[in-house]
Amino acid sequence: MGSRSMAGLKSFRDAEIDLEDGKVEKDRDNILCSYKPTKLRNQALLSGLAYCISSCSMILVNKFVLSGYDFSAGISLMLYQNFVSVIVVSILSSSGVISTEPLTWKLIKVWLPVNVIFVGMLITSMFSLKYINVAMVTVLKNVTNVITALGETYLFMKHHDRKVWTALFLMIISAISGGATDLSFHAIGYAWQIINCFLTASYSLTLRRVMDTAKQATKSGNLNEFSMVLLNNTLSLPLGLLLIFVFNEVDYLCKVPLLKMPMFWLVITSSGFLGLAISFTSMWFLHQTGATTYSLVGSLNKIPLSISGIILFKVPTSMENFLSILFGLLAGVCFAKAKMR
């Protein structure tokens, strides 16, 4: 993106220089100053839109695969998506488009506990999404913020103000009321989602504790987002392969006719690309705006995602359940705003 921007500025300058006889001369600095903010605003809008579309699409496609196709091998789906990510990132890294850290044994040993939690987080997310509608998954994921905030308080001595705790309390109320009024309530799905909340919070807290040590284990002393994607997804492959046998998904895969359908392979491959797109677009959006805007947009993005999930999958809902979902989503926005302050 940086090279394209520079090329655009260069062509813009050349066009100004070529004006004959100086009849339409302008101050070059003023032109560039007025051009740059417009360019940045356009990139911020485009990156934000790309991030929202990719993050929403990923969840909706996964839901479609697990519920629409009635695919019951969530671990295998996770494994294939991670395999696609490894292939794409490796190609981009070898071609020089992105830079990644080499995977050394020293780095792998430091990162392995994080990766085990990462794999558990992805798998439980797949299991819960198969049984619970998208809107309720989104609301229940707010519980992760509560667990993370408690972990930050006790592990890192981080203090949150009253507005943050109020927003977290509202999230808990919305999750309880949403579950109580959920017409498609499924106990197994809710159990997996609660486990997922604990694993997601554990991943965030463990990542914070391990990051400095992991950076010291790299050759450059840094660990960017692309290196983390490659590291997590590569290490997840042998563990995911082991879990396929543990959960006996091999027999299911041998019998299911879906694997003979080209359209099914197209859908699950696109889900792998979407998972990678979230990493790329989130980095792009964060670079173009900042942590404050990124956090707020992420919270607001859950609203169209929940509505889309209800409409696309024809989820039976009541007014009480819909209001509980909306209440939880607004509590998430309040939480993001409180954290900013």
PDB file of N, CA, C and O in Angstrom, residues 54-80:
ATOM      1  N   SER A  54     -14.809  -8.978   6.032  1.00  0.00           N
ATOM      2  CA  SER A  54     -14.088 -10.241   6.219  1.00  0.00           C
ATOM      3  C   SER A  54     -14.442 -10.896   7.550  1.00  0.00           C
ATOM      4  O   SER A  54     -14.635 -12.116   7.613  1.00  0.00           O
ATOM      5  N   SER A  55     -14.537 -10.097   8.621  1.00  0.00           N
ATOM      6  CA  SER A  55     -14.832 -10.673   9.935  1.00  0.00           C
ATOM      7  C   SER A  55     -16.259 -11.209  10.003  1.00  0.00           C
ATOM      8  O   SER A  55     -16.506 -12.281  10.571  1.00  0.00           O
ATOM      9  N   CYS A  56     -17.213 -10.489   9.391  1.00  0.00           N
ATOM     10  CA  CYS A  56     -18.602 -10.972   9.355  1.00  0.00           C
ATOM     11  C   CYS A  56     -18.726 -12.214   8.480  1.00  0.00           C
ATOM     12  O   CYS A  56     -19.382 -13.199   8.865  1.00  0.00           O
ATOM     13  N   SER A  57     -18.092 -12.174   7.323  1.00  0.00           N
ATOM     14  CA  SER A  57     -18.202 -13.270   6.361  1.00  0.00           C
ATOM     15  C   SER A  57     -17.626 -14.559   6.916  1.00  0.00           C
ATOM     16  O   SER A  57     -18.167 -15.648   6.681  1.00  0.00           O
ATOM     17  N   MET A  58     -16.537 -14.460   7.674  1.00  0.00           N
ATOM     18  CA  MET A  58     -15.900 -15.648   8.219  1.00  0.00           C
ATOM     19  C   MET A  58     -16.864 -16.420   9.124  1.00  0.00           C
ATOM     20  O   MET A  58     -17.016 -17.647   9.002  1.00  0.00           O
ATOM     21  N   ILE A  59     -17.522 -15.717  10.022  1.00  0.00           N
ATOM     22  CA  ILE A  59     -18.445 -16.367  10.960  1.00  0.00           C
ATOM     23  C   ILE A  59     -19.658 -16.927  10.214  1.00  0.00           C
ATOM     24  O   ILE A  59     -20.107 -18.044  10.480  1.00  0.00           O
ATOM     25  N   LEU A  60     -20.182 -16.153   9.269  1.00  0.00           N
ATOM     26  CA  LEU A  60     -21.367 -16.599   8.532  1.00  0.00           C
ATOM     27  C   LEU A  60     -21.065 -17.814   7.658  1.00  0.00           C
ATOM     28  O   LEU A  60     -21.885 -18.732   7.560  1.00  0.00           O
ATOM     29  N   VAL A  61     -19.886 -17.834   7.033  1.00  0.00           N
ATOM     30  CA  VAL A  61     -19.503 -18.979   6.201  1.00  0.00           C
ATOM     31  C   VAL A  61     -19.302 -20.223   7.061  1.00  0.00           C
ATOM     32  O   VAL A  61     -19.733 -21.327   6.697  1.00  0.00           O
ATOM     33  N   ASN A  62     -18.645 -20.056   8.210  1.00  0.00           N
ATOM     34  CA  ASN A  62     -18.469 -21.195   9.120  1.00  0.00           C
ATOM     35  C   ASN A  62     -19.816 -21.744   9.586  1.00  0.00           C
ATOM     36  O   ASN A  62     -20.007 -22.965   9.675  1.00  0.00           O
ATOM     37  N   LYS A  63     -20.737 -20.843   9.905  1.00  0.00           N
ATOM     38  CA  LYS A  63     -22.071 -21.269  10.325  1.00  0.00           C
ATOM     39  C   LYS A  63     -22.771 -22.014   9.193  1.00  0.00           C
ATOM     40  O   LYS A  63     -23.450 -23.026   9.425  1.00  0.00           O
ATOM     41  N   PHE A  64     -22.595 -21.535   7.971  1.00  0.00           N
ATOM     42  CA  PHE A  64     -23.207 -22.171   6.811  1.00  0.00           C
ATOM     43  C   PHE A  64     -22.656 -23.578   6.603  1.00  0.00           C
ATOM     44  O   PHE A  64     -23.405 -24.523   6.312  1.00  0.00           O
ATOM     45  N   VAL A  65     -21.333 -23.731   6.772  1.00  0.00           N
ATOM     46  CA  VAL A  65     -20.710 -25.050   6.606  1.00  0.00           C
ATOM     47  C   VAL A  65     -21.183 -26.014   7.685  1.00  0.00           C
ATOM     48  O   VAL A  65     -21.555 -27.158   7.398  1.00  0.00           O
ATOM     49  N   LEU A  66     -21.193 -25.556   8.934  1.00  0.00           N
ATOM     50  CA  LEU A  66     -21.517 -26.434  10.059  1.00  0.00           C
ATOM     51  C   LEU A  66     -23.011 -26.750  10.158  1.00  0.00           C
ATOM     52  O   LEU A  66     -23.383 -27.870  10.501  1.00  0.00           O
ATOM     53  N   SER A  67     -23.850 -25.742   9.870  1.00  0.00           N
ATOM     54  CA  SER A  67     -25.299 -25.948  10.001  1.00  0.00           C
ATOM     55  C   SER A  67     -25.985 -26.153   8.655  1.00  0.00           C
ATOM     56  O   SER A  67     -26.832 -27.039   8.515  1.00  0.00           O
ATOM     57  N   GLY A  68     -25.633 -25.328   7.679  1.00  0.00           N
ATOM     58  CA  GLY A  68     -26.262 -25.444   6.364  1.00  0.00           C
ATOM     59  C   GLY A  68     -25.939 -26.764   5.685  1.00  0.00           C
ATOM     60  O   GLY A  68     -26.836 -27.455   5.168  1.00  0.00           O
ATOM     61  N   TYR A  69     -24.653 -27.124   5.674  1.00  0.00           N
ATOM     62  CA  TYR A  69     -24.233 -28.411   5.114  1.00  0.00           C
ATOM     63  C   TYR A  69     -24.343 -29.540   6.133  1.00  0.00           C
ATOM     64  O   TYR A  69     -24.122 -30.705   5.790  1.00  0.00           O
ATOM     65  N   ASP A  70     -24.617 -29.175   7.391  1.00  0.00           N
ATOM     66  CA  ASP A  70     -24.667 -30.150   8.485  1.00  0.00           C
ATOM     67  C   ASP A  70     -23.360 -30.937   8.581  1.00  0.00           C
ATOM     68  O   ASP A  70     -23.344 -32.158   8.760  1.00  0.00           O
ATOM     69  N   PHE A  71     -22.260 -30.211   8.494  1.00  0.00           N
ATOM     70  CA  PHE A  71     -20.925 -30.817   8.566  1.00  0.00           C
ATOM     71  C   PHE A  71     -20.536 -30.965  10.032  1.00  0.00           C
ATOM     72  O   PHE A  71     -20.506 -29.985  10.782  1.00  0.00           O
ATOM     73  N   SER A  72     -20.244 -32.179  10.463  1.00  0.00           N
ATOM     74  CA  SER A  72     -20.040 -32.465  11.881  1.00  0.00           C
ATOM     75  C   SER A  72     -18.572 -32.679  12.260  1.00  0.00           C
ATOM     76  O   SER A  72     -18.286 -33.196  13.332  1.00  0.00           O
ATOM     77  N   ALA A  73     -17.651 -32.269  11.385  1.00  0.00           N
ATOM     78  CA  ALA A  73     -16.222 -32.426  11.673  1.00  0.00           C
ATOM     79  C   ALA A  73     -15.588 -31.043  11.834  1.00  0.00           C
ATOM     80  O   ALA A  73     -14.871 -30.566  10.954  1.00  0.00           O
ATOM     81  N   GLY A  74     -15.871 -30.408  12.978  1.00  0.00           N
ATOM     82  CA  GLY A  74     -15.379 -29.053  13.216  1.00  0.00           C
ATOM     83  C   GLY A  74     -13.870 -28.965  13.308  1.00  0.00           C
ATOM     84  O   GLY A  74     -13.263 -27.985  12.859  1.00  0.00           O
ATOM     85  N   ILE A  75     -13.239 -29.992  13.875  1.00  0.00           N
ATOM     86  CA  ILE A  75     -11.775 -29.988  13.984  1.00  0.00           C
ATOM     87  C   ILE A  75     -11.141 -30.076  12.604  1.00  0.00           C
ATOM     88  O   ILE A  75     -10.156 -29.399  12.306  1.00  0.00           O
ATOM     89  N   SER A  76     -11.708 -30.913  11.756  1.00  0.00           N
ATOM     90  CA  SER A  76     -11.186 -31.052  10.384  1.00  0.00           C
ATOM     91  C   SER A  76     -11.341 -29.745   9.614  1.00  0.00           C
ATOM     92  O   SER A  76     -10.442 -29.367   8.837  1.00  0.00           O
ATOM     93  N   LEU A  77     -12.444 -29.052   9.824  1.00  0.00           N
ATOM     94  CA  LEU A  77     -12.652 -27.755   9.175  1.00  0.00           C
ATOM     95  C   LEU A  77     -11.606 -26.757   9.651  1.00  0.00           C
ATOM     96  O   LEU A  77     -11.011 -26.035   8.841  1.00  0.00           O
ATOM     97  N   MET A  78     -11.353 -26.714  10.957  1.00  0.00           N
ATOM     98  CA  MET A  78     -10.330 -25.831  11.507  1.00  0.00           C
ATOM     99  C   MET A  78      -8.951 -26.169  10.938  1.00  0.00           C
ATOM    100  O   MET A  78      -8.186 -25.286  10.563  1.00  0.00           O
ATOM    101  N   LEU A  79      -8.665 -27.465  10.857  1.00  0.00           N
ATOM    102  CA  LEU A  79      -7.370 -27.912  10.346  1.00  0.00           C
ATOM    103  C   LEU A  79      -7.168 -27.488   8.893  1.00  0.00           C
ATOM    104  O   LEU A  79      -6.096 -27.002   8.519  1.00  0.00           O
ATOM    105  N   TYR A  80      -8.196 -27.648   8.076  1.00  0.00           N
ATOM    106  CA  TYR A  80      -8.090 -27.277   6.664  1.00  0.00           C
ATOM    107  C   TYR A  80      -7.932 -25.766   6.505  1.00  0.00           C
ATOM    108  O   TYR A  80      -7.122 -25.301   5.683  1.00  0.00           O
TER     109      TYR A  80
END
